[in-house]
PDB file of C-alpha atoms in Angstrom:
ATOM      1  CA  SER A   1    -100.636-132.117 127.182  1.00 61.00           C
ATOM      2  CA  HIS A   2     -98.123-129.412 127.874  1.00 74.00           C
ATOM      3  CA  ASP A   3     -95.072-130.472 129.756  1.00 78.00           C
ATOM      4  CA  MET A   4     -95.742-128.450 132.871  1.00 79.00           C
ATOM      5  CA  PHE A   5     -98.179-130.955 133.764  1.00 80.00           C
ATOM      6  CA  THR A   6     -95.740-133.630 134.418  1.00 81.00           C
ATOM      7  CA  ILE A   7     -94.444-134.428 137.694  1.00 81.00           C
ATOM      8  CA  PRO A   8     -90.663-133.907 138.420  1.00 81.00           C
ATOM      9  CA  LEU A   9     -89.503-136.740 140.123  1.00 87.00           C
ATOM     10  CA  HIS A  10     -86.109-138.586 141.291  1.00 91.00           C
ATOM     11  CA  THR A  11     -85.786-142.024 139.506  1.00 94.00           C
ATOM     12  CA  ASP A  12     -86.190-143.743 142.972  1.00 94.00           C
ATOM     13  CA  GLU A  13     -89.345-141.929 143.440  1.00 90.00           C
ATOM     14  CA  HIS A  14     -90.617-142.345 140.216  1.00 92.00           C
ATOM     15  CA  SER A  15     -90.193-146.178 140.569  1.00 94.00           C
ATOM     16  CA  LYS A  16     -92.213-145.770 144.116  1.00 92.00           C
ATOM     17  CA  PHE A  17     -94.769-143.959 142.284  1.00 92.00           C
ATOM     18  CA  HIS A  18     -95.555-146.607 139.258  1.00 93.00           C
ATOM     19  CA  HIS A  19     -95.006-149.437 142.011  1.00 96.00           C
ATOM     20  CA  ASP A  20     -97.918-147.928 144.215  1.00 96.00           C
ATOM     21  CA  PRO A  21     -99.477-144.948 142.987  1.00 94.00           C
ATOM     22  CA  LYS A  22    -102.151-144.892 145.739  1.00 96.00           C
ATOM     23  CA  GLY A  23     -99.591-145.090 148.642  1.00 96.00           C
ATOM     24  CA  TRP A  24     -97.748-142.364 146.796  1.00 92.00           C
ATOM     25  CA  GLU A  25    -100.525-140.338 146.907  1.00 94.00           C
ATOM     26  CA  ALA A  26    -101.218-140.749 150.402  1.00 96.00           C
ATOM     27  CA  LYS A  27     -97.865-139.491 151.158  1.00 92.00           C
ATOM     28  CA  HIS A  28     -97.387-136.697 148.590  1.00 89.00           C
ATOM     29  CA  GLY A  29    -101.528-135.837 148.046  1.00 91.00           C
ATOM     30  CA  SER A  30    -103.149-136.297 144.826  1.00 93.00           C
ATOM     31  CA  GLN A  31    -101.313-135.981 141.428  1.00 91.00           C
ATOM     32  CA  LEU A  32    -103.076-132.840 140.726  1.00 91.00           C
ATOM     33  CA  PHE A  33    -102.403-131.055 143.901  1.00 91.00           C
ATOM     34  CA  TYR A  34     -98.787-132.288 143.319  1.00 88.00           C
ATOM     35  CA  VAL A  35     -98.345-130.864 139.781  1.00 89.00           C
ATOM     36  CA  LYS A  36    -100.125-127.410 141.026  1.00 91.00           C
ATOM     37  CA  GLN A  37     -97.922-126.987 143.635  1.00 90.00           C
ATOM     38  CA  THR A  38     -94.748-127.647 141.400  1.00 88.00           C
ATOM     39  CA  ILE A  39     -96.185-125.151 138.787  1.00 90.00           C
ATOM     40  CA  LYS A  40     -96.598-122.611 142.168  1.00 93.00           C
ATOM     41  CA  LYS A  41     -93.218-122.953 142.903  1.00 92.00           C
ATOM     42  CA  ALA A  42     -91.894-122.537 139.557  1.00 90.00           C
ATOM     43  CA  LEU A  43     -93.903-119.712 139.046  1.00 92.00           C
ATOM     44  CA  ASP A  44     -92.515-117.938 142.298  1.00 95.00           C
ATOM     45  CA  LEU A  45     -89.124-118.665 141.487  1.00 94.00           C
ATOM     46  CA  GLY A  46     -89.619-116.773 138.337  1.00 92.00           C
ATOM     47  CA  ALA A  47     -88.781-120.343 136.080  1.00 89.00           C
ATOM     48  CA  MET A  48     -92.132-119.824 134.454  1.00 84.00           C
ATOM     49  CA  CYS A  49     -93.894-116.675 133.015  1.00 76.00           C
TER      50      CYS A  49
END
């Protein structure tokens, strides 16, 4: 899969995600939604074309 489908997380947040994925999703929304929002933000900022 393409790198654009990865979730950019700080080390602490990455650990929280792996420790409790369901809890992370309860707080931040589904992984798919989070990736979609990250891609949208990158496009809006002109970081991706």
